[in-house]
Coordinates of C-alpha atoms and ligand atoms in Angstrom, one line a residue:
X929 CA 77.3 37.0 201.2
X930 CA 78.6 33.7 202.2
X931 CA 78.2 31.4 199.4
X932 CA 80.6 29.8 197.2
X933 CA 79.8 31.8 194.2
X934 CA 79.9 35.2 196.1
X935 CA 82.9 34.1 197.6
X936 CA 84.8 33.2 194.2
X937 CA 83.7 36.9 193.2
X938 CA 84.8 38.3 196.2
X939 CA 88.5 36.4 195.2
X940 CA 88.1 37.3 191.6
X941 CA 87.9 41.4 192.5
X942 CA 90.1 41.3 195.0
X943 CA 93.4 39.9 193.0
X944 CA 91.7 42.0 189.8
X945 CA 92.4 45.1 192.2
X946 CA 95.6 44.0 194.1
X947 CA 97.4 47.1 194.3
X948 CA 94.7 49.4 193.9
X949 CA 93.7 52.3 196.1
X950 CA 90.6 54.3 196.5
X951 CA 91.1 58.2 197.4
X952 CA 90.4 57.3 201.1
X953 CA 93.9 55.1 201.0
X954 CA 91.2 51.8 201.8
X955 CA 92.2 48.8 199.4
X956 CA 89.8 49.4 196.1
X957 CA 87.9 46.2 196.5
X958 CA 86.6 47.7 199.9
X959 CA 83.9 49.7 196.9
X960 CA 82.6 47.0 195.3
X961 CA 82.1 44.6 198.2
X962 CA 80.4 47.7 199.9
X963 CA 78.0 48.3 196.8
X964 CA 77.5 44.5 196.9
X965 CA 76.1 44.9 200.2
X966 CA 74.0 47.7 199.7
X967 CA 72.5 45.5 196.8
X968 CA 72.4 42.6 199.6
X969 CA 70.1 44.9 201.5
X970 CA 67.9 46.2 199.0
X971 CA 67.2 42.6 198.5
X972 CA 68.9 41.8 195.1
X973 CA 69.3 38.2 194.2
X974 CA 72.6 36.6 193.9
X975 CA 73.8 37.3 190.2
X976 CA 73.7 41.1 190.9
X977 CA 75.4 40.7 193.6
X978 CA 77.3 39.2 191.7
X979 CA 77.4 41.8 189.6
X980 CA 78.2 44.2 191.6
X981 CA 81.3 43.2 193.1
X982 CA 83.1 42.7 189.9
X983 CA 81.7 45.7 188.4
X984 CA 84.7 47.5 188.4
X985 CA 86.8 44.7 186.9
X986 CA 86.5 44.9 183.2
X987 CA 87.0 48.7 183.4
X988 CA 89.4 49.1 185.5
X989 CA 91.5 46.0 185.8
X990 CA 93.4 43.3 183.1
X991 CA 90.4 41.3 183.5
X992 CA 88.2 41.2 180.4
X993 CA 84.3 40.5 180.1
X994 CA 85.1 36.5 178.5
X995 CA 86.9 35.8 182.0
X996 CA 83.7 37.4 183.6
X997 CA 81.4 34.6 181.3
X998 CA 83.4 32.0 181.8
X999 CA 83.9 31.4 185.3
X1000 CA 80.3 33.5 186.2
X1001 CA 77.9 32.6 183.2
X1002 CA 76.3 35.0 181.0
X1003 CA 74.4 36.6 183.2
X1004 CA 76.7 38.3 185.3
X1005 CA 78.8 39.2 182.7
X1006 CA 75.5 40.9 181.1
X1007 CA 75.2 42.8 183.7
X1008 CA 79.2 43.6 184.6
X1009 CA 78.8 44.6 180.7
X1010 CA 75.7 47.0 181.1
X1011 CA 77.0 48.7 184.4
X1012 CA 80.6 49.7 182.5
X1013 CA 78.7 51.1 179.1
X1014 CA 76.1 53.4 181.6
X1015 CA 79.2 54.6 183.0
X1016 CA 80.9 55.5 179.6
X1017 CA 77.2 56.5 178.1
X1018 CA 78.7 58.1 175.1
X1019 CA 81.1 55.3 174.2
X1020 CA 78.7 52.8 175.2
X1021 CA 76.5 54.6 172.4
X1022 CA 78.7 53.6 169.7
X1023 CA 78.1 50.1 170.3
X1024 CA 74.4 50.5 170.8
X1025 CA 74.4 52.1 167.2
X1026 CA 74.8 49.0 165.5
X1027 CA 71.9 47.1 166.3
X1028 CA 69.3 50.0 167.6
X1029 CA 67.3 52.2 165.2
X1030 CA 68.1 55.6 165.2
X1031 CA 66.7 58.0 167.4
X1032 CA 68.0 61.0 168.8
X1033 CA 67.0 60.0 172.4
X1034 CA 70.3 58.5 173.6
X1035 CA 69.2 58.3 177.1
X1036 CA 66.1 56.3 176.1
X1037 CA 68.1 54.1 173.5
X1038 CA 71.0 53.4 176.4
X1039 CA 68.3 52.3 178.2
X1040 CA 66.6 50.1 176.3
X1041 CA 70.6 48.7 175.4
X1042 CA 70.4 48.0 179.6
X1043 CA 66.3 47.9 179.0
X1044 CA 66.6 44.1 178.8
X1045 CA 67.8 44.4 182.4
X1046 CA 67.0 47.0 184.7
X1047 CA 69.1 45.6 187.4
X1048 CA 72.0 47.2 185.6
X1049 CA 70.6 50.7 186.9
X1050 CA 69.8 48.9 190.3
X1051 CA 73.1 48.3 190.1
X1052 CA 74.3 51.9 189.3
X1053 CA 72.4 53.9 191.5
X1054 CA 74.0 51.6 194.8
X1055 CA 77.5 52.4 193.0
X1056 CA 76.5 55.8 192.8
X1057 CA 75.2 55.4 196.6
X1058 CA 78.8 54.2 197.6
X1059 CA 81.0 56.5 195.9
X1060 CA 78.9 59.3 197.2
X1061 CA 78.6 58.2 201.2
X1062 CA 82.7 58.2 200.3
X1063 CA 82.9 61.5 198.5
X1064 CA 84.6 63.5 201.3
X1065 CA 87.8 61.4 200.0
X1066 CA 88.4 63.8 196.6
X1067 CA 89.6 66.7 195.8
X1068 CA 86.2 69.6 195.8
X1069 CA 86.1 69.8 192.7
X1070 CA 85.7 66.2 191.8
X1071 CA 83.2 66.1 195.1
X1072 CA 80.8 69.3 193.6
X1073 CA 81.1 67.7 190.0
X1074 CA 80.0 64.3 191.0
X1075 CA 77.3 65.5 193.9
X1076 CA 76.4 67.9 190.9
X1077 CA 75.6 64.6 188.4
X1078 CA 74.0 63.1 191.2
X1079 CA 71.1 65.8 191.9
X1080 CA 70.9 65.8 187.7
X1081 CA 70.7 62.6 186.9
X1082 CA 71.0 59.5 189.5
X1083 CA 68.4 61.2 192.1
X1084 CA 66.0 61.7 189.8
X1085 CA 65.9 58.0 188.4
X1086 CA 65.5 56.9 192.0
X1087 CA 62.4 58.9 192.0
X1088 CA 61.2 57.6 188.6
X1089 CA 61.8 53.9 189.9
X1090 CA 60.0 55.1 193.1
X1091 CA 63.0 54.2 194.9
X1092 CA 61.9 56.8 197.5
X1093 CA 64.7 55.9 200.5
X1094 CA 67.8 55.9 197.9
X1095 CA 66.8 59.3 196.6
X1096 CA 66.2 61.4 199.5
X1097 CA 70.0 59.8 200.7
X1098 CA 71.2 60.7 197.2
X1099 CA 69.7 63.9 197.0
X1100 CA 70.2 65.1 200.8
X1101 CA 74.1 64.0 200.3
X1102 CA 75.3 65.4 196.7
X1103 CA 73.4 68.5 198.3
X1104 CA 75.6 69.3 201.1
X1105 CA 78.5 69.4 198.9
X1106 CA 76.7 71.7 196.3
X1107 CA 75.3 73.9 198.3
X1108 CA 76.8 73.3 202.0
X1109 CA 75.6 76.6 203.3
X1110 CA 71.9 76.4 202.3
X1111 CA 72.0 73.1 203.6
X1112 CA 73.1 73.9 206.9
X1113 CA 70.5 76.5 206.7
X1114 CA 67.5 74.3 206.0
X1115 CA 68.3 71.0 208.0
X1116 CA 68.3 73.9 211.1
X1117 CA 65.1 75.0 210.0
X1118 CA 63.6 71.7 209.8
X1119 CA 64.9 70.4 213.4
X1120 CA 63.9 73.9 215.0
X1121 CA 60.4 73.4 213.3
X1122 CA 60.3 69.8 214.5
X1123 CA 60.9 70.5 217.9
X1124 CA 58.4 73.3 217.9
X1125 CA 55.9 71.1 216.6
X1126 CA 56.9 68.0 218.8
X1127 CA 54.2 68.5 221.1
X1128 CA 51.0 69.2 218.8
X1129 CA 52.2 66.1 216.5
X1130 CA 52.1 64.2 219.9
X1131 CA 49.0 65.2 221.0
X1132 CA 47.6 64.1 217.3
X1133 CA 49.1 61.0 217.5
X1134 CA 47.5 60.1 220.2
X1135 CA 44.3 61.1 219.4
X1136 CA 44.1 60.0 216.1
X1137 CA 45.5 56.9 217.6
X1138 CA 42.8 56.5 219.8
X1139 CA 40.2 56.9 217.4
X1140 CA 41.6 54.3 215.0
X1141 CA 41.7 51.7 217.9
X1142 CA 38.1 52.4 219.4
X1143 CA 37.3 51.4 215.3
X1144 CA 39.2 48.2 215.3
X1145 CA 41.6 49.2 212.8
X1146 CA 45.0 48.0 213.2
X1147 CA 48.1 50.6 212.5
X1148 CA 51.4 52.2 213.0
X1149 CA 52.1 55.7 212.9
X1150 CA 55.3 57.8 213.0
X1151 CA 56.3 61.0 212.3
X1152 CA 58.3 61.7 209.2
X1153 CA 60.6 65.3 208.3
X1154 CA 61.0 66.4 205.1
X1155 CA 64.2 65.7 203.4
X1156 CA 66.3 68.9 202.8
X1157 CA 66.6 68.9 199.5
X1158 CA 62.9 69.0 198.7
X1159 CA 62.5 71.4 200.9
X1160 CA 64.8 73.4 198.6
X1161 CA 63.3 72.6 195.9
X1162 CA 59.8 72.9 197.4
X1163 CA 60.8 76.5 199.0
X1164 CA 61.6 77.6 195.5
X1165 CA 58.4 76.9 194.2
X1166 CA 56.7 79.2 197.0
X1167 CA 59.3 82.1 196.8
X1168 CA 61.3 80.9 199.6
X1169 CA 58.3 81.6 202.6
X1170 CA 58.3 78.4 204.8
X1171 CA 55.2 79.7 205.9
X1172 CA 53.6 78.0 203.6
X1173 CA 55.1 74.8 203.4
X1174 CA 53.0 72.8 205.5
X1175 CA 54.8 69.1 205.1
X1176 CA 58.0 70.1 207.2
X1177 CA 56.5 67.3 209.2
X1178 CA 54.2 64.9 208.8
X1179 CA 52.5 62.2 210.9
X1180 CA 52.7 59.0 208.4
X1181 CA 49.6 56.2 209.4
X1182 CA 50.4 52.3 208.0
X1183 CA 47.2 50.6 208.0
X1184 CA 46.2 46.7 206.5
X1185 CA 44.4 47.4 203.3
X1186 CA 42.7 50.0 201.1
X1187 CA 39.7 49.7 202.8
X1188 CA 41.3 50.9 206.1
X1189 CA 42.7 54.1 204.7
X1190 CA 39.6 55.6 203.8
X1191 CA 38.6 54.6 206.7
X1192 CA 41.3 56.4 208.5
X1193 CA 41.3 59.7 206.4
X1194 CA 37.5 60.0 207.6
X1195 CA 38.4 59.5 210.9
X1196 CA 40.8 62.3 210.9
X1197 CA 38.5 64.8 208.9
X1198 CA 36.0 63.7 211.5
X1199 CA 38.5 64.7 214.3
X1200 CA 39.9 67.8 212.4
X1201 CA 39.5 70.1 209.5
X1202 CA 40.8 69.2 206.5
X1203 CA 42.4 72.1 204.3
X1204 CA 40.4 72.7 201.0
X1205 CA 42.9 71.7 198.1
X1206 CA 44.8 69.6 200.3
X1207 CA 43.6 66.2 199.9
X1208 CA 45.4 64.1 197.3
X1209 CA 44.0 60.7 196.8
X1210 CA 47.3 59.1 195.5
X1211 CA 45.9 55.9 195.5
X1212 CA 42.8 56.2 193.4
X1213 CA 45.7 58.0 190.9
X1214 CA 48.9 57.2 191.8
X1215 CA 51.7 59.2 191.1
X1216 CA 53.9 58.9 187.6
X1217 CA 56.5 56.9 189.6
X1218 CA 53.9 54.2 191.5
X1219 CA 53.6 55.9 194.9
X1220 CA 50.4 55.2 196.1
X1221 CA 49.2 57.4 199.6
X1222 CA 46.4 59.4 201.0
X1223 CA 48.0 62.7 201.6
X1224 CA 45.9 65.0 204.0
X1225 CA 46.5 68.8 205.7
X1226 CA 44.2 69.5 209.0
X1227 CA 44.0 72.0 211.2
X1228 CA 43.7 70.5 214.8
X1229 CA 41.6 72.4 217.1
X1230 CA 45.0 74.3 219.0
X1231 CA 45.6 75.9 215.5
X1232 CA 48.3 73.7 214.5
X1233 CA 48.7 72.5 210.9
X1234 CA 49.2 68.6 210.5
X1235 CA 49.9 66.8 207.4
X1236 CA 48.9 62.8 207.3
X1237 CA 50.1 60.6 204.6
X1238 CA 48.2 57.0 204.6
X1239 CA 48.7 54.2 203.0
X1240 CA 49.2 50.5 203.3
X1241 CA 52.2 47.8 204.1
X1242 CA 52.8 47.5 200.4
X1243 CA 52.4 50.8 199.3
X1244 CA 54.9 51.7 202.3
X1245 CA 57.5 49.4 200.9
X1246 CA 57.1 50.3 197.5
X1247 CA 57.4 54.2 198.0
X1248 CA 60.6 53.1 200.1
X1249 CA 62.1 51.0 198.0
X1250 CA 60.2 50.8 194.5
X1251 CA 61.8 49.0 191.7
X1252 CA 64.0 46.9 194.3
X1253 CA 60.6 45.8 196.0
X1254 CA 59.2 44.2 192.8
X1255 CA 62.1 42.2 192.7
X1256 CA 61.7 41.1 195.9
X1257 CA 58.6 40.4 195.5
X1258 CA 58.7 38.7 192.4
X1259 CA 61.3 36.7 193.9
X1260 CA 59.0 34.5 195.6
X1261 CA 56.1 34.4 192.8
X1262 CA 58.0 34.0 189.8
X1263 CA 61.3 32.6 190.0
X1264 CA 62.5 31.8 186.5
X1265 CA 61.1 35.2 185.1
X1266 CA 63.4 36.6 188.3
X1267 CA 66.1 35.4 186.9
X1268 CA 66.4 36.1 183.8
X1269 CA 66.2 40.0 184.9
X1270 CA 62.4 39.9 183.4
X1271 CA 59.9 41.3 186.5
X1272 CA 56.3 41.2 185.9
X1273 CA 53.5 42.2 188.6
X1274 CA 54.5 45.9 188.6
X1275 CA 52.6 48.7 190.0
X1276 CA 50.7 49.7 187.0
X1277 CA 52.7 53.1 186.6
X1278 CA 56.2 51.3 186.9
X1279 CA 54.8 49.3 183.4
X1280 CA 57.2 51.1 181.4
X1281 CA 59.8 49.1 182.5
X1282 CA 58.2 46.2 181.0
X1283 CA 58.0 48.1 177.7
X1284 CA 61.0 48.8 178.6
X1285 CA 61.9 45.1 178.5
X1286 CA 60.1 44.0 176.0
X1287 CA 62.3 46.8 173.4
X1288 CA 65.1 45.3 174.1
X1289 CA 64.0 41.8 173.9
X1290 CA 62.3 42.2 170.0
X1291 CA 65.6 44.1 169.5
X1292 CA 67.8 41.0 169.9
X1293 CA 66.2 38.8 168.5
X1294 CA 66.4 40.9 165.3
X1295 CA 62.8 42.3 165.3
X1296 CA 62.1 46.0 164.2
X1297 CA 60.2 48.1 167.0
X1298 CA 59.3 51.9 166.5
X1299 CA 60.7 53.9 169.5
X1300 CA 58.5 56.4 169.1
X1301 CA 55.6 54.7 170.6
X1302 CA 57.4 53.8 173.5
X1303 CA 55.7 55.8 176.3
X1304 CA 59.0 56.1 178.3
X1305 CA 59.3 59.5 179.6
X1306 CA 61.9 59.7 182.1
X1307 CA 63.1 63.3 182.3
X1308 CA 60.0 65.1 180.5
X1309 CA 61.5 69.0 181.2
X1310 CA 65.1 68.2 180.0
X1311 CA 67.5 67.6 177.2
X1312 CA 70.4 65.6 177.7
X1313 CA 73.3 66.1 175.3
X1314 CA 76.8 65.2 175.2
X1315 CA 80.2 67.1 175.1
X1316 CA 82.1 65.6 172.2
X1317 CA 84.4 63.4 175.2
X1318 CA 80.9 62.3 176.2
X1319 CA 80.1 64.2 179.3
X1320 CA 76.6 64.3 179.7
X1321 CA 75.2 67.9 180.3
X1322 CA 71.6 68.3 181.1
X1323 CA 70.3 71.1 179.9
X1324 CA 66.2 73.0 179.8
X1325 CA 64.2 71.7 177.0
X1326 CA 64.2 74.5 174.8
X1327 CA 68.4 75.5 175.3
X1328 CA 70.4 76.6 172.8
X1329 CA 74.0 76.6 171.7
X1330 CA 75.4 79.1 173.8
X1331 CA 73.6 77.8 176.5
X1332 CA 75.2 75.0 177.0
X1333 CA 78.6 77.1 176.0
X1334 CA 78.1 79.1 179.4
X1335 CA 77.3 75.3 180.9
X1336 CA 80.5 74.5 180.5
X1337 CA 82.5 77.6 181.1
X1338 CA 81.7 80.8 181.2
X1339 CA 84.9 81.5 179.1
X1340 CA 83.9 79.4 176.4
X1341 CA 81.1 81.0 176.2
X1342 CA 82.0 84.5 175.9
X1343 CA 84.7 83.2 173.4
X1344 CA 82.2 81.3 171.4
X1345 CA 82.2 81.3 167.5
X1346 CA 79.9 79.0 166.1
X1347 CA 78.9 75.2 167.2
X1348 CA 79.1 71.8 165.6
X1349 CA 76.2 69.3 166.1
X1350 CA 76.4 65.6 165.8
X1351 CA 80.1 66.6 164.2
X1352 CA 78.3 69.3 161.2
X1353 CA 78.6 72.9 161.4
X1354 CA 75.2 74.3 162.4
X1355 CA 74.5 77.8 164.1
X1356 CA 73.9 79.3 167.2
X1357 CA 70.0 79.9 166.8
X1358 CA 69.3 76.2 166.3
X1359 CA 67.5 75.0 169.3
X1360 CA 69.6 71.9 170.4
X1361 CA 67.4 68.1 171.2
X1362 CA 67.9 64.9 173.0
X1363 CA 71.2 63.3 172.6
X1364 CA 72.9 65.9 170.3
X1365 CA 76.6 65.9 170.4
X1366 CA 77.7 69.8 171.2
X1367 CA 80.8 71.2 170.3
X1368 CA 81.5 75.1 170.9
X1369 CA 84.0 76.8 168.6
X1370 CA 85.7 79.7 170.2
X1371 CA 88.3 82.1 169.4
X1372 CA 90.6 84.5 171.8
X1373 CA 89.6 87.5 169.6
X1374 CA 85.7 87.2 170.5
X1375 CA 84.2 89.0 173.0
X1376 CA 81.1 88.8 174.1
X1377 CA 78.0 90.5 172.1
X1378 CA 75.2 92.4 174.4
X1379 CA 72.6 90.6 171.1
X1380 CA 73.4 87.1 172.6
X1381 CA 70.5 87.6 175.0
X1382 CA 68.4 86.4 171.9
X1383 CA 70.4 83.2 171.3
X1384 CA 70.3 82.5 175.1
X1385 CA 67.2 80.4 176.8
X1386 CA 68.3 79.6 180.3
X1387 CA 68.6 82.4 183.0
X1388 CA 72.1 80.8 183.9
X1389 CA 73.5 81.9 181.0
X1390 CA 72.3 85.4 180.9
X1391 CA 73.2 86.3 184.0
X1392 CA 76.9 85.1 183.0
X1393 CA 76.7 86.9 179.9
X1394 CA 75.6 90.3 182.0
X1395 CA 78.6 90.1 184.4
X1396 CA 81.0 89.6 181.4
X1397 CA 79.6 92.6 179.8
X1398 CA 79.7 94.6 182.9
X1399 CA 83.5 93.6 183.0
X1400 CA 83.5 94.4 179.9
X1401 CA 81.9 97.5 180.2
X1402 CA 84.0 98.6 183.4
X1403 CA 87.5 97.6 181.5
X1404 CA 87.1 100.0 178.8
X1405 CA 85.9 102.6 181.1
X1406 CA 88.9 102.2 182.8
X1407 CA 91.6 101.6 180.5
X1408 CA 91.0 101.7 176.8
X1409 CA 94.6 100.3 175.7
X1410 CA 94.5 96.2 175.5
X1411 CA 91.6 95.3 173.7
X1412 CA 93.0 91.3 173.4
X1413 CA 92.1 89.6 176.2
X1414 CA 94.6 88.1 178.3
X1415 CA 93.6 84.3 179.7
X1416 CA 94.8 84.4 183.3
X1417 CA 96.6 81.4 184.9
X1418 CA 93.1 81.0 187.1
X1419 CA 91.1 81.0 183.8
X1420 CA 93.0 78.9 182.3
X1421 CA 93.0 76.6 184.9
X1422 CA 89.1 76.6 184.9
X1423 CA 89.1 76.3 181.2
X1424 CA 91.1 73.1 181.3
X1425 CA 88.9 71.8 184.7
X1426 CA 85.7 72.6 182.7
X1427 CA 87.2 70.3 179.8
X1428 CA 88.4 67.7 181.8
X1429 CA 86.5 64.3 181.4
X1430 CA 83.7 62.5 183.5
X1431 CA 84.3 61.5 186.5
X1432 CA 85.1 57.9 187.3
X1433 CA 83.5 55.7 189.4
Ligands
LIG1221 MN1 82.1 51.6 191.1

């Protein structure tokens, strides 16, 4: 962080931002310097460091992107440029409609708009990192809305750029503010199962340890625990009995090359027995995101039930850091490609960000590309579509109107009338797709109609719908008289939060 070009940027944000506070009271340049270092870390190279600490500038301050480019070249200011649009995705969309072709994946064509340089969602996530390691600064509301985008959106591209130690922050984090009592509840159950299982992971160490040395076969091994939030997610999936979640722990065993972890995971299913079903050979077919392991569940001979994850140096820092890794490592093989954002030498199932690349680069020079045949799935279960301010929602594949009605509030659901998309009337049956523009119509006189259960997909919304009519129900049970519905001062209040815009980082 010392030399002169950092420390010009480090001048440059700090006047930009004279004056300016962060919730916590600090000085506002304390973010971006902080983000900046997190970048340092991860082993960024200079320009996105760059980057980073003036990444608030254009948005924020008097400064405009043509100071950026002058005194900090075109790159930087590309990527200064790229970091404000992903944060204003809708408005950055308006720009990215006069060059791209149309499609109705926004997320994709914002992408491919940054696509030219994924270092602006390097960039992003460690700004997302920051602001989230500082969230207990704002108000809950902003904290549950922001940790709520996190386990949507940021957490999951992490894990698509196999950037496996940022998620499992992100996602433990933004977690604890969602859901703090189901948190508290599951990082107890993982330390009480840790320490109950401290002494038969020991004894396997050891052993195992043993074995590997009496081959020759040099190693480390350590234990690892499950993060919390896959364990939520993971204790869904099996209808909440830990019982059979066998991963709460795991021993994790860093060998020298392929070679050696087959040799390994023979040496342990020599030692112990191996679970049927349990082996997953991650490296022969590696996972969507890259990850490359030997995954294995034994049963050692005291009756204790031991997961072992294998793999090599490489894979290890890949699955760690993923995306930021190849930019390390490209860093020393190919240093003009480096720079100019383009990385090549990917794990095979990160090549998509070469595609990626190579979209955006026909793309400005003019050429025509059919986005279709890009293979870039990112979120293969879910919609994203916009409110008309430009708040992304995430919805199901398969929502509809109302669904994302109750998304927002569960007043303006049970108010709605009928729904614009992409600004034309349409109707509440009409299945709703990538990158659509919503907005609800409502009206005080509606009520809500027991025959929405057919224009609902997502359980969410039905389950709102059924308490409103229960109210409903109850009301005229009770008193007949007022059949207008009277907002109260708390409804309104939630009506206008629900409205308010996207949060700002
Ligand atoms: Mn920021």
């Amino acid at each position: 962080m010392d030399s002169p070009k950092v420390k010009q940027a480090i001048e440059f944000a700090t006047k930009a931002h004279e004056g300016q506070k962060r919730a916590s009271g600090e000085p506002f340049v304390t973010h971006p310097i902080a983000v900046a270092e997190i970048l340092l870390n991860w082993g960024m190279d200079e320009d996105t460091i760059i980057a980073a600490i003036l990444h608030d500038t254009v948005e924020d301050t008097e400064r405009c992107l043509q100071d950026i480019k002058t005194q900090f070249g075109e790159q930087v200011a590309f990527l200064v440029d790229g970091v404000t649009k992903i944060t204003h995705a809708r408005s950055g969309m308006r720009d990215i409609d006069t060059y791209l072709p149309a499609t109705k994946d926004n997320l994709l064509r914002l992408l491919i708009a940054l696509g030219s340089d994924i270092r602006v969602l390097i960039i992003k996530l460690a700004d997302r990192l920051h602001n989230l390691r500082t969230l207990d600064a704002l108000p809950p509301d902003r904290q549950k809305k922001i940790a709520k985008e996190t386990l949507e959106i940021f957490a999951p591209l992490a894990d698509r750029l196999n950037m496996g130690q940022v998620r499992v922050e992100m996602a433990d984090v933004a977690f604890s503010y969602v859901n703090p009592t189901r948190y508290k509840e599951l990082k107890k159950m993982i330390e009480d199962h840790s320490k109950n299982a401290h002494k038969s992971l020991l004894k396997a160490e050891r052993a195992v340890g043993q074995l590997l040395s009496n081959e020759k076969i040099k190693f480390t091994i350590s234990g690892r625990l499950k993060s919390i939030y896959s364990l939520h997610k993971k204790l869904a999936k099996y209808h909440q009995n830990i019982n059979e979640i066998y991963d709460l722990t795991a021993l994790r065993i860093i060998v020298n090359d392929i070679t050696d972890c087959y040799l390994t995971l023979g040496l342990i299913h020599s030692l112990y027995t191996p679970m049927g079903g349990r082996i997953k050979d991650y490296i022969a077919v590696p996972k969507q995101n890259g990850y490359q392991s030997l995954h294995t569940t034994v049963i050692t001979k005291d009756k204790s039930i031991i997961e072992f994850q294998i793999r090599t140096h490489e894979m290890h820092e890949y699955a760690e850091r993923g995306l930021a890794a190849s930019f390390y490592y490209n860093e020393q093989k190919l240093t003009e490609n480096y720079r100019t954002g383009k990385i090549q030498h990917l794990p095979t199932n990160l090549l998509w960000i070469t595609e990626l690349q190579d979209a955006a680069a026909k793309l400005r020079a003019g050429k025509k590309i059919d986005l279709n045949k890009l293979k870039i799935h990112l979120f293969s279960d879910k919609i994203f579509v916009y409110t008309p301010k430009g708040d992304i929602i995430d919805l199901p594949n398969g929502a509809l109107p109302l669904d994302f009605a109750y998304r927002l509030h569960s007043e303006i659901g049970g108010t709605a009338i009928g729904v614009k998309i992409n600004g034309k009337m349409s109707n509440l049956n009409k299945k709703l797709e990538q990158g659509d523009v919503v907005e609800i119509l409502t009206s005080k006189k509606q009520t809500p109609k027991s025959s929405w259960f057919d224009k609902l997909f997502t359980s969410h919304a039905r389950q709102k719908l059924r308490q409103q009519l229960g109210r409903a129900a109850a009301q005229i049970a009770h008193k007949p008289e007022p059949k207008t519905k009277i907002e109260t001062k708390a409804e309104t209040k939630a009506k206008s939060e629900a409205k308010k815009s996207r949060p700002k980082n």
